[in-house]
Coordinates of C-alpha atoms in Angstrom, one line a residue:
M93 CA 200.5 81.4 147.2
T94 CA 199.8 84.0 149.8
D95 CA 200.0 83.1 153.4
K96 CA 196.6 84.0 154.9
S97 CA 198.2 83.9 158.4
I98 CA 199.4 87.4 157.8
V99 CA 195.9 88.5 158.9
K100 CA 195.2 88.5 162.6
T101 CA 192.0 86.7 163.7
N102 CA 190.0 87.3 166.9
K103 CA 190.3 84.4 169.3
D104 CA 186.8 84.7 170.6
H105 CA 184.7 85.1 167.4
G106 CA 187.2 84.4 164.6
G107 CA 186.8 87.8 162.9
K108 CA 189.6 89.2 160.8
E109 CA 191.5 92.2 162.3
F110 CA 193.7 94.2 160.1
T111 CA 196.9 96.0 161.1
S112 CA 198.5 99.3 160.3
S113 CA 201.7 101.1 161.2
C114 CA 203.2 104.5 160.5
H115 CA 206.6 106.2 160.9
F116 CA 207.3 109.9 160.9
V117 CA 210.2 112.1 161.7
G118 CA 209.9 115.9 161.8
K119 CA 209.5 119.2 163.7
V120 CA 206.8 119.9 166.2
K121 CA 204.3 122.8 166.1
P122 CA 200.9 123.3 167.6
V123 CA 197.5 122.4 166.2
R124 CA 195.6 125.6 165.3
N125 CA 191.8 125.8 165.7
Q126 CA 189.3 128.5 164.8
E127 CA 187.7 130.2 167.8
N128 CA 184.0 129.7 167.9
G129 CA 182.1 132.6 166.3
T130 CA 185.2 134.5 165.2
D131 CA 187.7 134.5 162.4
N132 CA 190.6 134.1 164.8
W133 CA 192.8 131.0 164.8
V134 CA 194.5 130.1 168.0
D135 CA 197.1 127.5 169.1
V136 CA 195.8 124.5 170.9
P137 CA 197.8 123.5 174.0
Y138 CA 199.9 120.4 173.4
Y139 CA 198.6 118.8 176.6
R140 CA 195.2 119.3 178.3
E141 CA 192.8 117.5 180.6
E142 CA 189.0 117.3 180.1
T143 CA 186.3 116.0 182.4
D144 CA 183.4 113.9 181.1
D145 CA 179.8 113.8 182.2
N146 CA 180.7 111.2 184.8
G147 CA 183.5 113.3 186.4
K148 CA 186.2 111.1 184.9
I149 CA 189.4 112.9 183.7
K150 CA 190.6 112.4 180.1
K151 CA 194.2 113.3 179.2
I152 CA 194.8 114.6 175.7
L153 CA 198.1 115.1 173.8
E154 CA 197.9 116.6 170.3
F155 CA 200.4 118.3 168.0
I156 CA 201.5 118.7 164.4
I157 CA 204.6 117.0 163.1
E158 CA 206.0 118.7 160.0
T159 CA 207.6 115.8 158.1
A160 CA 208.6 118.0 155.1
E161 CA 208.2 121.7 154.2
S162 CA 204.4 122.4 154.6
N163 CA 203.5 118.7 155.2
D164 CA 201.6 119.1 158.5
L165 CA 200.3 115.8 160.1
K166 CA 198.2 116.0 163.2
V167 CA 199.0 113.4 165.9
K168 CA 196.7 112.8 168.8
L169 CA 196.6 110.5 171.8
S170 CA 193.9 110.5 174.5
G171 CA 193.6 108.3 177.6
R172 CA 191.5 107.5 180.7
E173 CA 192.1 105.5 183.8
M174 CA 190.9 101.9 183.4
P175 CA 189.5 99.4 185.9
F176 CA 192.1 96.8 185.0
V177 CA 195.4 96.2 183.2
Y178 CA 196.8 93.0 181.7
P179 CA 200.6 92.6 182.0
Y180 CA 201.9 90.1 179.4
S181 CA 204.5 87.4 179.4
S182 CA 206.1 86.9 176.0
S183 CA 207.8 83.7 177.1
K184 CA 204.5 82.2 178.5
K185 CA 202.4 83.9 175.8
K186 CA 199.6 84.9 178.2
S187 CA 198.5 87.8 180.3
V188 CA 197.3 88.3 183.8
K189 CA 194.5 90.6 185.1
L190 CA 195.5 93.3 187.7
S191 CA 193.6 96.2 189.2
W192 CA 194.6 99.6 187.8
E193 CA 196.1 100.7 191.1
D194 CA 198.4 97.7 191.1
R195 CA 199.8 98.1 187.6
F196 CA 203.2 99.3 188.9
D197 CA 203.4 96.9 191.9
K198 CA 205.7 94.1 190.8
A199 CA 204.8 92.1 193.9
K200 CA 201.4 91.5 192.4
Y201 CA 202.8 90.1 189.2
P202 CA 203.0 86.2 188.9
D203 CA 206.8 86.4 188.1
D204 CA 209.4 88.6 186.4
T205 CA 208.5 87.5 182.9
Y206 CA 205.3 89.6 183.0
H207 CA 205.5 93.2 181.9
Y208 CA 203.0 96.1 181.9
I209 CA 202.5 97.7 178.5
D210 CA 201.9 101.4 179.2
S211 CA 198.3 102.5 178.7
E212 CA 197.5 105.7 176.8
W213 CA 197.1 107.4 180.2
D214 CA 200.7 106.6 181.2
K215 CA 202.2 107.1 177.7
I216 CA 200.9 110.7 177.7
D217 CA 202.8 111.5 180.9
K218 CA 206.0 110.4 179.2
F219 CA 205.3 111.8 175.7
K220 CA 204.3 115.3 176.8
E221 CA 207.8 116.0 178.1
L222 CA 209.1 115.7 174.5
I223 CA 206.5 117.8 172.8
Y224 CA 207.3 121.5 172.5
T225 CA 207.5 124.0 169.6
D226 CA 210.4 123.3 167.2
A227 CA 211.3 120.0 168.9
W228 CA 212.5 117.3 166.5
I229 CA 211.0 113.9 167.1
E230 CA 210.4 110.4 165.7
V231 CA 206.9 109.0 165.9
K232 CA 206.0 105.4 165.5
G233 CA 202.4 104.3 165.7
K234 CA 199.3 103.4 163.7
H235 CA 196.5 104.9 161.6
N236 CA 193.0 104.6 162.7
P237 CA 190.4 105.2 160.0
Y238 CA 187.2 107.1 160.9
E239 CA 184.1 108.4 159.3
F240 CA 181.3 110.7 160.4
T241 CA 178.5 112.9 159.0
D242 CA 178.9 116.6 159.4
E243 CA 176.2 119.3 160.0
R244 CA 175.5 119.4 156.3
D245 CA 175.0 115.7 156.0
N246 CA 178.3 115.3 154.2
E247 CA 180.1 112.0 154.9
I248 CA 183.7 112.7 156.1
K249 CA 186.4 110.1 155.9
G250 CA 189.9 110.3 157.3
V251 CA 192.5 108.7 159.5
S252 CA 193.7 109.6 162.9
R253 CA 197.4 109.1 163.8
I254 CA 197.9 107.4 167.1
P255 CA 201.5 107.3 168.5
S256 CA 202.8 104.2 170.2
Y257 CA 206.3 105.6 170.6
I258 CA 207.8 109.1 170.6
N259 CA 211.6 109.6 170.8
P260 CA 213.6 112.9 170.5
I261 CA 215.9 113.6 167.5
I262 CA 219.3 115.0 168.4
D263 CA 221.7 116.0 165.6
G264 CA 219.9 113.9 163.1
K265 CA 219.9 110.8 165.3
V266 CA 217.1 109.2 167.4
K267 CA 217.6 109.0 171.1
I268 CA 216.3 105.7 172.6
G269 CA 217.0 105.6 176.3
D270 CA 220.6 106.9 176.7
E271 CA 221.7 105.8 173.2
L272 CA 221.8 107.8 170.0
R273 CA 221.0 105.7 166.9
A274 CA 220.8 106.3 163.2
I275 CA 217.3 106.8 161.9
Q276 CA 216.2 103.8 159.8
V277 CA 213.8 103.4 156.9
N278 CA 213.2 99.9 155.7
K279 CA 216.1 98.7 157.9
V280 CA 218.5 101.1 156.2
D281 CA 220.3 103.9 158.1
I282 CA 219.7 107.3 156.5
P283 CA 221.7 110.5 157.0
Y284 CA 218.9 112.7 158.5
I285 CA 219.3 116.5 158.5
C286 CA 217.1 118.6 160.9
D287 CA 216.5 121.3 158.2
L288 CA 213.4 121.2 156.1
K289 CA 214.8 123.6 153.6
S290 CA 218.1 121.9 153.1
P291 CA 218.7 120.4 149.6
D292 CA 220.0 117.3 151.3
F293 CA 216.9 116.9 153.5
V294 CA 215.3 113.4 153.3
E295 CA 211.7 113.0 154.4
V296 CA 210.8 110.2 156.7
N297 CA 207.1 109.5 156.3
N298 CA 205.8 106.1 155.6
F299 CA 202.9 103.8 156.5
K300 CA 201.8 100.2 156.0
M301 CA 198.1 99.1 156.1
Q302 CA 196.1 96.0 155.4
I303 CA 193.0 96.7 153.5
G304 CA 190.1 95.0 151.8
I305 CA 188.8 96.4 148.5
R306 CA 185.3 97.9 148.2
S307 CA 185.9 99.5 144.8
T308 CA 188.6 101.3 142.7
Y309 CA 188.3 103.8 139.9
A310 CA 190.7 105.8 137.8
D311 CA 190.4 109.6 137.5
K312 CA 192.2 110.1 134.2
E313 CA 192.0 113.9 134.4
K314 CA 193.7 114.0 137.8
G315 CA 196.1 111.2 136.9
M316 CA 195.3 108.9 139.8
T317 CA 193.4 105.8 140.8
N318 CA 191.1 106.0 143.8
V319 CA 191.0 103.0 146.2
N320 CA 188.0 102.7 148.4
G321 CA 189.0 100.2 151.0
V322 CA 187.8 98.8 154.3
F323 CA 189.9 98.3 157.4
L324 CA 188.6 95.6 159.8
T325 CA 189.0 96.4 163.5
Y326 CA 188.3 94.8 166.8
G327 CA 184.6 94.2 167.8
K328 CA 183.1 92.3 170.7
T329 CA 181.0 90.0 168.6
S330 CA 182.4 90.5 165.1
S331 CA 185.0 92.6 163.4
E332 CA 184.0 96.3 162.8
P333 CA 184.6 97.6 159.2
K334 CA 185.9 101.2 158.8
N335 CA 186.0 102.8 155.4
V336 CA 189.3 104.2 154.2
H337 CA 190.2 106.1 151.0
L338 CA 193.6 105.9 149.4
I339 CA 195.2 107.3 146.2
V340 CA 197.6 105.9 143.7
Y341 CA 199.1 108.5 141.4
Q342 CA 199.7 107.5 137.8
Q343 CA 203.4 107.3 137.0
E344 CA 205.2 105.9 134.0
A345 CA 206.6 102.4 134.6
S346 CA 209.7 100.8 133.1
E347 CA 209.4 99.4 129.6
G348 CA 207.4 96.2 129.7
K349 CA 206.1 96.9 133.2
K350 CA 202.6 97.9 134.4
P351 CA 202.1 101.2 136.3
L352 CA 201.2 100.6 140.0
A353 CA 198.0 102.7 139.5
D354 CA 196.7 100.4 136.8
A355 CA 197.3 97.3 138.9
F356 CA 195.2 98.7 141.7
E357 CA 192.5 99.8 139.3
S358 CA 192.0 96.1 138.3
L359 CA 191.4 94.9 141.9
D360 CA 187.9 93.7 142.7
E361 CA 185.5 94.0 145.7
F362 CA 186.4 91.6 148.5
D363 CA 190.1 91.4 147.5
F364 CA 192.7 91.9 150.2
I365 CA 196.2 93.5 149.9
E366 CA 198.7 95.1 152.2
V367 CA 199.8 98.5 150.9
T368 CA 202.7 100.9 151.7
G369 CA 202.9 104.6 151.1
Q370 CA 203.2 108.1 152.5
D371 CA 200.8 110.4 154.5
N372 CA 200.1 113.7 152.7
N373 CA 198.7 117.0 154.0
R374 CA 200.9 119.2 152.1
A375 CA 201.1 122.2 149.8
T376 CA 202.8 121.5 146.5
F377 CA 205.3 124.0 145.0
T378 CA 206.9 124.9 141.7
W379 CA 209.6 127.3 140.6
L380 CA 208.7 130.2 138.3
P381 CA 211.0 132.7 136.6
I382 CA 210.9 136.2 138.0
K383 CA 209.9 138.5 135.2
E384 CA 212.1 141.5 134.7
K385 CA 210.3 144.9 134.6
L386 CA 212.3 147.5 132.7
D387 CA 211.5 150.9 131.5
D388 CA 212.1 151.8 127.8
N389 CA 214.9 154.1 128.8
D390 CA 216.6 151.4 130.9
P391 CA 220.1 150.7 129.5
F392 CA 219.5 146.9 129.8
A393 CA 216.1 147.0 128.0
D394 CA 217.6 145.8 124.7
V395 CA 220.3 143.5 126.1
D396 CA 220.4 140.1 124.5
E397 CA 218.6 137.4 126.6
S398 CA 221.7 135.2 126.5
N399 CA 223.4 137.8 128.7
K400 CA 220.8 137.6 131.4
Q401 CA 220.7 135.2 134.4
V402 CA 217.1 134.4 135.2
S403 CA 216.1 134.2 138.9
Y404 CA 213.3 131.9 140.1
E405 CA 210.8 132.1 142.9
K406 CA 209.1 129.2 144.7
V407 CA 205.3 129.5 144.6
T408 CA 202.5 127.2 145.8
N409 CA 200.6 125.5 142.9
G410 CA 198.2 123.2 144.7
A411 CA 197.8 120.7 147.5
K412 CA 198.3 117.0 148.1
K413 CA 196.2 115.3 150.8
G414 CA 195.4 111.8 152.0
L415 CA 197.1 108.4 152.1
E416 CA 199.1 107.9 149.0
I417 CA 199.9 104.3 148.0
T418 CA 203.5 104.1 146.6
G419 CA 203.9 100.3 146.9
Y420 CA 202.6 97.1 148.3
V421 CA 203.9 94.2 150.4
A422 CA 205.0 91.5 148.0
G423 CA 202.8 88.4 147.9
S424 CA 200.1 89.9 150.1
L425 CA 197.3 90.0 147.5
I426 CA 194.5 87.5 148.3
R427 CA 191.6 87.4 145.8
E428 CA 188.0 87.2 147.1
Y429 CA 189.3 87.0 150.7
L430 CA 186.5 89.0 152.3
T431 CA 182.7 88.4 152.4
E432 CA 179.8 90.7 152.0
A433 CA 178.9 90.2 155.6
E434 CA 182.3 91.4 156.7
L435 CA 181.9 94.6 154.7
V436 CA 178.4 95.2 156.0
K437 CA 177.8 98.1 153.6
S438 CA 179.2 96.3 150.6
V439 CA 179.6 98.1 147.4
S440 CA 177.3 96.9 144.6
T441 CA 178.7 96.8 141.1
T442 CA 176.8 96.9 137.8
Q443 CA 177.4 95.6 134.4
E444 CA 178.4 99.2 133.4
D445 CA 181.0 99.3 136.2
P446 CA 184.4 99.7 134.4
L447 CA 186.2 98.6 137.6
K448 CA 184.7 95.0 137.6
T449 CA 186.9 92.4 135.9
E450 CA 186.7 88.7 135.6
N451 CA 190.5 88.5 135.1
K452 CA 191.8 87.0 138.4
K453 CA 195.5 87.2 137.4
D454 CA 197.6 88.9 140.0
P455 CA 198.0 92.4 138.5
F456 CA 201.2 93.0 140.4
D457 CA 203.0 90.1 138.8
D458 CA 204.9 92.3 136.4
N459 CA 205.5 95.3 138.6
A460 CA 209.1 96.2 139.2
H461 CA 210.5 96.6 142.7
P462 CA 207.5 96.4 145.0
I463 CA 208.1 98.0 148.4
D464 CA 208.2 95.6 151.3
F465 CA 209.1 96.1 155.0
S466 CA 208.4 94.0 158.0
D467 CA 207.0 94.7 161.5
D468 CA 210.7 94.5 162.7
D469 CA 211.0 98.1 161.6
L470 CA 208.7 99.0 164.4
P471 CA 209.3 98.2 168.1
F472 CA 205.7 97.3 168.8

């Protein structure tokens, strides 16, 4: 039976609050935006400051981390000064309220067990020193789903990537403080190569996210199952739901096993599950043979094909975007865990809905090798 304590609850109003985490390693390059009223694209500064209508300064750090050839993920962090901070004591399991100006004054802390967790404002000052073109870095943080309506009344959904930690990569190892350590994925050391084109390159790009299910549907033509989920976040009086869209690509399973995409297709509205996967914003490639062009009078025009060595060229054949589910946390499925009130804009199903099923059997029971990693992988 699934332990429902894996979901955090708000101490004030009891609402559920879901968690997410992400881990990327790659090369830095600038975000590029189109200039207003022109066809020109320009590099956005890695760090900048803006002033709001109240004269308050906001610091902004944003950049692209290329986790694999042509997989460009935008990472952004912004921060303002705050009236108060809340240093925390892990041994006493409580926090203390201090004024912003006193956050670095240890004399104002109750005792040495209390520690100030850097605000976004202070994190940016540290992170910006590590962000420059072609720098290799490790990013650990979280995804924050968002949605908005554009000028054409189209509903846009996506996720922002918010860094909690950024560390430099030196000779394939992550530098934490003065120590060089092996990069770990699922608690396993990996031999990382700082060369996106190397045949031995291993991409480090993974995420974990708790989601509720709104609906799922299979797109047989594209060979994937779409998962329309909800991510519950902090709210003052109740949890705030944010829509999030994820994809499970159809892949053949071992004999006697169920494909992961089919298992997700069978989930119902209000179900809960914790998923793992990778973050895509990449071009996809294929290798095509280079056709030989010979004149009729070329001495090699009639040479037997078995005597020719064919050359190949790498060409773009499409794109892959969005959060791709590649696994799930074993034992995390909770049927009918959410309520319609928690979803607010709950998805109605009809009798014709092919996604609705009365079978409450765990669809992941016969899946081989579910991916599972714990929060110990992340230092936050």
